[in-house]
Short mmCIF file of C-alpha atoms in Angstrom, two decimals:
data_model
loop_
_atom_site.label_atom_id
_atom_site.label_comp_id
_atom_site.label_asym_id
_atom_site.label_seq_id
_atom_site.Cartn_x
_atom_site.Cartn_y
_atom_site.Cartn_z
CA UNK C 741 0.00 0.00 0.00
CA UNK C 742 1.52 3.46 -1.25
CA UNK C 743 0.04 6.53 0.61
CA UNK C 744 0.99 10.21 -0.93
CA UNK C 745 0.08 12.72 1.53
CA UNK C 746 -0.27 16.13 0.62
CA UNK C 747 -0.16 18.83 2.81
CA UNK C 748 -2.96 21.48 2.69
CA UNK C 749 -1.04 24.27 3.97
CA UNK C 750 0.86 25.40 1.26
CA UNK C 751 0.16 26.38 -2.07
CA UNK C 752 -1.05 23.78 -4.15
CA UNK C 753 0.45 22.65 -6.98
CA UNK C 754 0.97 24.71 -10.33
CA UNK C 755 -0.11 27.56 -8.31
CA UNK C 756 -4.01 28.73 -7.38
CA UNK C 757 -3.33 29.31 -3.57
CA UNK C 758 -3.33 27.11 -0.65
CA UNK C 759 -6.96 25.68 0.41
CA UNK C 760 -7.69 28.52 2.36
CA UNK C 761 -10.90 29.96 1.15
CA UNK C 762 -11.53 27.16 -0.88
CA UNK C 763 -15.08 25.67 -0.88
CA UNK C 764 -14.98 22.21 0.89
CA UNK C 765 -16.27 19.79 -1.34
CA UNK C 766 -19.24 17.52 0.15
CA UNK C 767 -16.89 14.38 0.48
CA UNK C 768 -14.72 16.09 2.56
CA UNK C 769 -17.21 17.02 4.93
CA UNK C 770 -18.45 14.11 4.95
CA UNK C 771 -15.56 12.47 5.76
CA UNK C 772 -14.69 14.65 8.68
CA UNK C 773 -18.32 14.12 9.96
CA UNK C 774 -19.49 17.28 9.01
CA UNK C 775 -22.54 16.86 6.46
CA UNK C 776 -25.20 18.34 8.01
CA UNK C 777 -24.14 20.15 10.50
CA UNK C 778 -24.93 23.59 11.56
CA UNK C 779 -23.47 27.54 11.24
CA UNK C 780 -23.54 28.20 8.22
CA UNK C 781 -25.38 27.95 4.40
CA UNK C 782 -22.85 25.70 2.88
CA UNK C 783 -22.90 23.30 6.45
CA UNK C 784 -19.43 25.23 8.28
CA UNK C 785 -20.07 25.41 11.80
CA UNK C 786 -16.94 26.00 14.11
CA UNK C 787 -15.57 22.17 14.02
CA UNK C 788 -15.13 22.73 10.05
CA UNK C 789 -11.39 22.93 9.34
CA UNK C 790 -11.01 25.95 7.08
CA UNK C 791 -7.02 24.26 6.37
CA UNK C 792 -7.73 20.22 6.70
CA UNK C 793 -4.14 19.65 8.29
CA UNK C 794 -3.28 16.55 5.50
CA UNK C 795 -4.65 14.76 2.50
CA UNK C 796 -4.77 10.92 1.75
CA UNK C 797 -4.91 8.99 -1.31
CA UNK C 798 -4.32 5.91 -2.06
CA UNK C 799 -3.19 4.09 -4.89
CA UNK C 800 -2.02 0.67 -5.94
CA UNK C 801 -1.56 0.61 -9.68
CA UNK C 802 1.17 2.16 -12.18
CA UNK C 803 -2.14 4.35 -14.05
CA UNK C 804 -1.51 6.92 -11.65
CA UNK C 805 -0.59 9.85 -12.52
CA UNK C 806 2.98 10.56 -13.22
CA UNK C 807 2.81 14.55 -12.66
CA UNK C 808 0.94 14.48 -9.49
CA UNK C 809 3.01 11.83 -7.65
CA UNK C 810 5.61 14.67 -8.57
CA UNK C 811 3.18 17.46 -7.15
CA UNK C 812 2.85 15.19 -4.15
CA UNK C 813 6.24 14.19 -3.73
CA UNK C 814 7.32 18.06 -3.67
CA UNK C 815 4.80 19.36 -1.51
CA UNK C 816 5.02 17.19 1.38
CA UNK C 817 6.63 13.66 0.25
CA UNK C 818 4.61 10.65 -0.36
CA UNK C 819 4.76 7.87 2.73
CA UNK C 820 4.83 4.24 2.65
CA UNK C 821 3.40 2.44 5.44
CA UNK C 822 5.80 -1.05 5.12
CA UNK C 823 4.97 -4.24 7.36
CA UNK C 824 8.40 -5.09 8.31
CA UNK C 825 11.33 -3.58 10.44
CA UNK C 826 13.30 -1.87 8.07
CA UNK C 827 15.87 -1.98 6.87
CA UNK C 828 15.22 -5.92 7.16
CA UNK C 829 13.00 -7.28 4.77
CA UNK C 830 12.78 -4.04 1.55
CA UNK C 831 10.81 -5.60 -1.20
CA UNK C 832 7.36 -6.55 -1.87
CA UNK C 833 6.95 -9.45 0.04
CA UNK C 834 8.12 -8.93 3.80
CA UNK C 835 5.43 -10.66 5.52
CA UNK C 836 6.02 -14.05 3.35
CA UNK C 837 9.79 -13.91 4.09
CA UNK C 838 9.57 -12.98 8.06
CA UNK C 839 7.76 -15.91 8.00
CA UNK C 840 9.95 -18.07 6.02
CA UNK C 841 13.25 -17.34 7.61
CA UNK C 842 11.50 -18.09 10.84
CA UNK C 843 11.93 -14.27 12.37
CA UNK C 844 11.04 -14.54 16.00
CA UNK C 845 9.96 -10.18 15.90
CA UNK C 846 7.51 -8.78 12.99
CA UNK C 847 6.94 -4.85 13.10
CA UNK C 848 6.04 -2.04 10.66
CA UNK C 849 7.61 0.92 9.22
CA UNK C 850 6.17 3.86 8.24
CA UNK C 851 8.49 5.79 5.77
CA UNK C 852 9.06 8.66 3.09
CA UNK C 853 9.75 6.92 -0.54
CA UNK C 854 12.52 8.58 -2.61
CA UNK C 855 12.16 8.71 -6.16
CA UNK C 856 13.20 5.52 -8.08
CA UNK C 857 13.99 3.46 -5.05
CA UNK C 858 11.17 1.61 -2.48
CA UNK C 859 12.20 1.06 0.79
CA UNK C 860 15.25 3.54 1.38
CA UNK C 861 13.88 6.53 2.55
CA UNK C 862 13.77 7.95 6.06
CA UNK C 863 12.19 6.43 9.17
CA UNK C 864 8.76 7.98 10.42
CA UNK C 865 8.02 5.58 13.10
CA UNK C 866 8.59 1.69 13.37
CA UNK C 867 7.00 -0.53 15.79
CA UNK C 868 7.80 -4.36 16.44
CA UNK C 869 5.49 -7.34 17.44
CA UNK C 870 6.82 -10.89 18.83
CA UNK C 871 5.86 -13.13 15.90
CA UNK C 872 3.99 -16.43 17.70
CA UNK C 873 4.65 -19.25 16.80
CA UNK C 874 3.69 -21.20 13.59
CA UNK C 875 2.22 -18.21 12.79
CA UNK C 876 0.96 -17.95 9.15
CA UNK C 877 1.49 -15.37 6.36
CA UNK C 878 -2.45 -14.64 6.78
CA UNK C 879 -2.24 -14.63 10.71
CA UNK C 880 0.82 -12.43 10.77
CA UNK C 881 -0.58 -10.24 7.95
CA UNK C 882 -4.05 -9.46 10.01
CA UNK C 883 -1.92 -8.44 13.35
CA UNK C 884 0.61 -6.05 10.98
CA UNK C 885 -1.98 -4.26 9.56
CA UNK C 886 -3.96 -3.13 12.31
CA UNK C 887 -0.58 -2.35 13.45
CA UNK C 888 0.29 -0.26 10.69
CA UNK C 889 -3.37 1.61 10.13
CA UNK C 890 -2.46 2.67 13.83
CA UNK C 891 0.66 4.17 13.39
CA UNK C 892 -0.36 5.99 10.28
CA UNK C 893 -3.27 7.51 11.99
CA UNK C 894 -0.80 8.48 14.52
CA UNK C 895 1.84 9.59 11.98
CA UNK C 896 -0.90 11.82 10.25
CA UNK C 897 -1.91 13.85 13.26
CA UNK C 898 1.57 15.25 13.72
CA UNK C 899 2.65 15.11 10.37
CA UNK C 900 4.83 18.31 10.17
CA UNK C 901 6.68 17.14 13.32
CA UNK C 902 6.84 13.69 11.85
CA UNK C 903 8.40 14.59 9.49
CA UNK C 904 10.47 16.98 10.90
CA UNK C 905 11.90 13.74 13.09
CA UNK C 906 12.17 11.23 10.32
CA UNK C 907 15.21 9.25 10.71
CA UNK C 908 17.61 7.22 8.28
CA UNK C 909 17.67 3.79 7.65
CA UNK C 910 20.68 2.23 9.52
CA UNK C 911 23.44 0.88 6.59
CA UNK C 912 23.93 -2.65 8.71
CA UNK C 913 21.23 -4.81 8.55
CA UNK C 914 19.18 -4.79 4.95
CA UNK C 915 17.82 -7.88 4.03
CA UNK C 916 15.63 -8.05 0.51
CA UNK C 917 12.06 -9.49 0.08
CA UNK C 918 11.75 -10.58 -3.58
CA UNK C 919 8.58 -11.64 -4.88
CA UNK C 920 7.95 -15.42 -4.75
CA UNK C 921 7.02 -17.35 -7.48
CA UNK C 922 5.64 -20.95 -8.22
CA UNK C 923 9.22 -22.09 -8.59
CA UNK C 924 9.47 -21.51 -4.55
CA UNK C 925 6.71 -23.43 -4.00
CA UNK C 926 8.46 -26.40 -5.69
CA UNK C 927 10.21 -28.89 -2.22
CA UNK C 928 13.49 -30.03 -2.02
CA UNK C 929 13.03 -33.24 -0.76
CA UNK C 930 16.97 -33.74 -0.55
CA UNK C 931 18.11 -30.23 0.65
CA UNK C 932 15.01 -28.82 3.03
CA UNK C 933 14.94 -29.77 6.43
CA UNK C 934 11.02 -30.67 7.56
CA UNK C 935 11.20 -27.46 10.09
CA UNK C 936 12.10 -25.37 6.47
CA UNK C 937 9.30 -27.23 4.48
CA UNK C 938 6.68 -26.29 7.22
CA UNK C 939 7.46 -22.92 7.51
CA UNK C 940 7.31 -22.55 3.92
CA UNK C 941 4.02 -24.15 3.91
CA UNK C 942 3.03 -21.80 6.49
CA UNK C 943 4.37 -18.51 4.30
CA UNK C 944 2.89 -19.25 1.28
CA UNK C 945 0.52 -22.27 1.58
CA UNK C 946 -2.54 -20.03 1.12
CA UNK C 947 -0.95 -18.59 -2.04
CA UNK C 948 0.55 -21.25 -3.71
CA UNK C 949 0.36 -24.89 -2.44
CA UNK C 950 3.54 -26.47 -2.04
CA UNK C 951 4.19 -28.83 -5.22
CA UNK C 952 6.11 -32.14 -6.11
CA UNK C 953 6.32 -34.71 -8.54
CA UNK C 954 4.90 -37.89 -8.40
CA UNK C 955 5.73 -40.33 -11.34
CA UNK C 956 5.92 -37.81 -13.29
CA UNK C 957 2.51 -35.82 -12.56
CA UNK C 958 2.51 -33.09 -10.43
CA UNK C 959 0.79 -33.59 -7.09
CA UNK C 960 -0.26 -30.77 -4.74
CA UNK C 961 0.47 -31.02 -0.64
CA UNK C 962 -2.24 -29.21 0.85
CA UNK C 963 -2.45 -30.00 4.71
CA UNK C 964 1.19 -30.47 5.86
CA UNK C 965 1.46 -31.82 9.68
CA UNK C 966 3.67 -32.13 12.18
CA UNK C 967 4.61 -35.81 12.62
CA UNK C 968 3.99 -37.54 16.43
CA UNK C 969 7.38 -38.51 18.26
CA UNK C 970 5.47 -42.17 18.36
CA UNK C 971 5.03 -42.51 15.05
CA UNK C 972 8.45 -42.29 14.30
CA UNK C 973 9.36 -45.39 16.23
CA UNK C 974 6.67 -47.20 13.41
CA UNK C 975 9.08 -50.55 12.35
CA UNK C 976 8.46 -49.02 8.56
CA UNK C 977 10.69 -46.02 9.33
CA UNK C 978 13.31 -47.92 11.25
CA UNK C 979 13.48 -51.02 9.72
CA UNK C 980 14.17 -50.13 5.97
CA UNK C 981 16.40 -48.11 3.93
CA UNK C 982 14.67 -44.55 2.80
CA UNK C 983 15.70 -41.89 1.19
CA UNK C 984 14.72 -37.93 0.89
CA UNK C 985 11.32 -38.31 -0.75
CA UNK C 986 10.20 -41.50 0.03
CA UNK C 987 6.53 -41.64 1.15
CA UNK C 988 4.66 -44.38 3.80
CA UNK C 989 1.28 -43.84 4.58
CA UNK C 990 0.37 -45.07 8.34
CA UNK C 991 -2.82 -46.32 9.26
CA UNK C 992 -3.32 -45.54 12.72
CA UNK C 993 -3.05 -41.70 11.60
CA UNK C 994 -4.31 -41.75 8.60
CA UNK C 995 -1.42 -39.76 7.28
CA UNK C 996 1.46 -39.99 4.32
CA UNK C 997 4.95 -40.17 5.60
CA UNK C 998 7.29 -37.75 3.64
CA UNK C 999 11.33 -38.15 4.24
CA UNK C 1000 13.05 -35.23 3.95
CA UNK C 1001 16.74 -33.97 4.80
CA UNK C 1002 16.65 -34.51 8.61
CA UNK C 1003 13.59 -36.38 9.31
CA UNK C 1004 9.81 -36.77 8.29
CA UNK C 1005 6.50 -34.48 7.59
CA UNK C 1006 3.07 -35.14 7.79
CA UNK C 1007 0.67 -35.09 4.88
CA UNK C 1008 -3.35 -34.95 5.35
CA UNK C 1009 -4.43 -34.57 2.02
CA UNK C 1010 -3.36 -33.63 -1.88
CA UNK C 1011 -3.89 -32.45 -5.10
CA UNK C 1012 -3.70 -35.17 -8.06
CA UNK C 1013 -6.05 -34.19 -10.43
CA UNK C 1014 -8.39 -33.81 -7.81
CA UNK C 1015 -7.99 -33.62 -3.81
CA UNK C 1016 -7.35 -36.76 -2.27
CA UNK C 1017 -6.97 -37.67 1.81
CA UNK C 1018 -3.98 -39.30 2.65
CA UNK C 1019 -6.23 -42.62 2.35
CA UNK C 1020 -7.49 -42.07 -0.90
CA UNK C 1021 -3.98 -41.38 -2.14
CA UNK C 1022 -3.06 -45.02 -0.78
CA UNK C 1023 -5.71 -46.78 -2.01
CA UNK C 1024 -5.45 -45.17 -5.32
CA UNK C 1025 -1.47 -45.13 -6.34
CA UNK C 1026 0.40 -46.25 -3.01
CA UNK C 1027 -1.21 -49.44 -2.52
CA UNK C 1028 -1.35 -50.63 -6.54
CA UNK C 1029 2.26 -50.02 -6.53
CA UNK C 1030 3.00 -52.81 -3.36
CA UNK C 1031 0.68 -55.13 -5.44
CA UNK C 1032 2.24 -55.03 -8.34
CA UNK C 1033 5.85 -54.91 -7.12
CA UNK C 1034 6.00 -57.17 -4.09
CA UNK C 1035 9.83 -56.41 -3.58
CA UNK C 1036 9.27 -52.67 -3.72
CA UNK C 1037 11.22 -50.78 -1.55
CA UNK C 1038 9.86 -46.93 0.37
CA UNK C 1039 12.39 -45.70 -1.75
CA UNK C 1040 11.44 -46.47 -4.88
CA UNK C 1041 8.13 -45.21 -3.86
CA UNK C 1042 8.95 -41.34 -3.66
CA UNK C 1043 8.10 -37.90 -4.52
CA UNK C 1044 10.83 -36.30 -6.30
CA UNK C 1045 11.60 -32.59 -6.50
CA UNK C 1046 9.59 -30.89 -9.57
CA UNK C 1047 11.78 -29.03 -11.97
CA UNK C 1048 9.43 -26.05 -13.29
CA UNK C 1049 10.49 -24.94 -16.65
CA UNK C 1050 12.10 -21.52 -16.56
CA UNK C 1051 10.61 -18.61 -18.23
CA UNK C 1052 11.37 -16.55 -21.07
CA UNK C 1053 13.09 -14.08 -19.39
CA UNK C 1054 15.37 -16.59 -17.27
CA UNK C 1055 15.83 -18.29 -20.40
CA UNK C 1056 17.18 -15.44 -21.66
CA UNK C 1057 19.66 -14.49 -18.73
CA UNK C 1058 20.49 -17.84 -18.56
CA UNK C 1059 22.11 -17.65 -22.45
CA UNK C 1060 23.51 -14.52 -22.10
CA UNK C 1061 25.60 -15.62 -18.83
CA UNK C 1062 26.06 -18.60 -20.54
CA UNK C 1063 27.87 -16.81 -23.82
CA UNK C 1064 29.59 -14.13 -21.73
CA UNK C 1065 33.18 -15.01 -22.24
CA UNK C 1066 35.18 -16.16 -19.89
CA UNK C 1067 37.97 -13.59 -18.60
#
């Protein structure tokens, strides 16, 4: 969310005066709970603001217009109310990676923009929350943003000396927040350990199911679990050689056992075509594969980390580092 803010106190821009004297238009009146009220013909009684001490608008699109982000940016600067402590975490997707990286303290940071670069520009006020645990993108997302509509409130009714006060962004510290893709989504059955694949499941589960390959079809994880300490003593697990990937599914919890890197996850129900509990998904492909290979082995049995194809644009890079010549 990008907020310009323009002050009312000056003149506006391209000249015309400041907003003294200016007829207040019915939505602004309305907004400040004035329709209706008394003291005048045109509704100004003495709570009317004659200079309404700041100006919001908000925007989320690149159709807006060019000059008056400039207008707004040179009047009074243009604020950007940023759900993570900067200068950890610049980019578009801070919540998804505080998650991800397991960050024990969330927070929000409300900030001028400079032109050309998000993210760099001078401190307003931050605040910081403990981040519970397994918290999800959506949980952590609902908790920032009441946060952050706060502090801008806040920010807005002492915006001269708020500005005035702004602060800059320490050099030590910055961390980036790319935007993910489906390629993130994609497990590493060999190189994540199973605390890595749940908190990725918990960062971007809701946006982009976590996704593996299954002879060669693509199969969905939707309800990832942690797996019981008592489970794990199951003969199945002890008894026979596995490897990253290999999936069990175990009756008395009705859930598939996924190897990974340093142990096991739990898996309630997927995506093959159509969703499938962890007991469909035996009875329809796990259990057809022990019948017709008797001397199977878990291991032969796996998922196996799904390869998207890259796009045209990492296609491209991709050549072009691949030509550069060597030095």
């Amino acid at each position: 969310m990008r907020v310009p803010v323009r002050c009312c106190w000056g003149p506006l821009p391209g000249g015309g005066g400041g907003c003294a004297g200016r007829r207040q238009s019915p939505q602004w009146r309305s907004l400040v709970g004035l329709s209706g009220s008394s003291g005048g013909e045109d509704g100004r009684g003495a709570r009317v603001r004659e200079k309404p001490p700041w100006r919001v608008l908000f925007f989320g699109t690149d159709q807006f217009a060019r000059e008056t982000l400039r207008a707004l940016h040179a009047a009074s600067g243009v604020l950007n109310v940023h759900p993570s402590c900067l200068p950890r975490w610049r980019g578009p997707a801070p919540i998804i990676h505080t998650v991800l990286h397991g960050d024990t303290v969330a927070g929000v940071t409300i900030m001028q923009i400079r032109p050309k670069r998000f993210d760099v520009g001078p401190i307003l006020k931050q605040e910081t929350v403990p981040v519970p645990p397994k918290s999800t993108t959506k949980d952590l997302e609902a908790v920032l943003s009441r946060l952050g509509a706060n502090m801008l409130i806040s920010i807005l009714k002492n915006l001269p000396e708020s500005l005035n006060n702004g602060r800059q962004q320490p050099a030590e510290g910055v961390t980036h927040a790319p935007k993910i893709s489906a390629a993130t989504s994609c497990i590493k059955w060999e190189e994540q350990t199973s605390e890595q694949i749940f908190r990725l499941h918990r960062a971007i589960g809701n946006i982009i199911p976590l996704q593996t390959l299954w002879v060669n079809s693509t199969i969905k994880l939707l309800d990832l679990v942690e797996v019981n300490s008592s489970v794990l003593t199951d003969p199945k697990l002890t008894g026979q050689a596995v490897i990253p990937g290999s999936v069990i599914y175990h009756k008395q919890s009705q859930i598939l056992l996924v190897c990974c890197k340093d142990g096991w996850i739990g898996v309630r129900s997927v995506m093959l075509k159509k969703t499938l509990t962890a007991t469909d998904f035996y009875n329809g492909y796990l259990h057809p594969w022990y019948q017709k290979n008797s001397q199977a082995q878990p291991s032969q049995c796996r998922f196996q980390t799904l390869r998207l194809p890259l796009k045209k644009k990492q296609k491209k890079k991709l050549l072009l580092c691949n030509s550069a010549p060597s030095s």
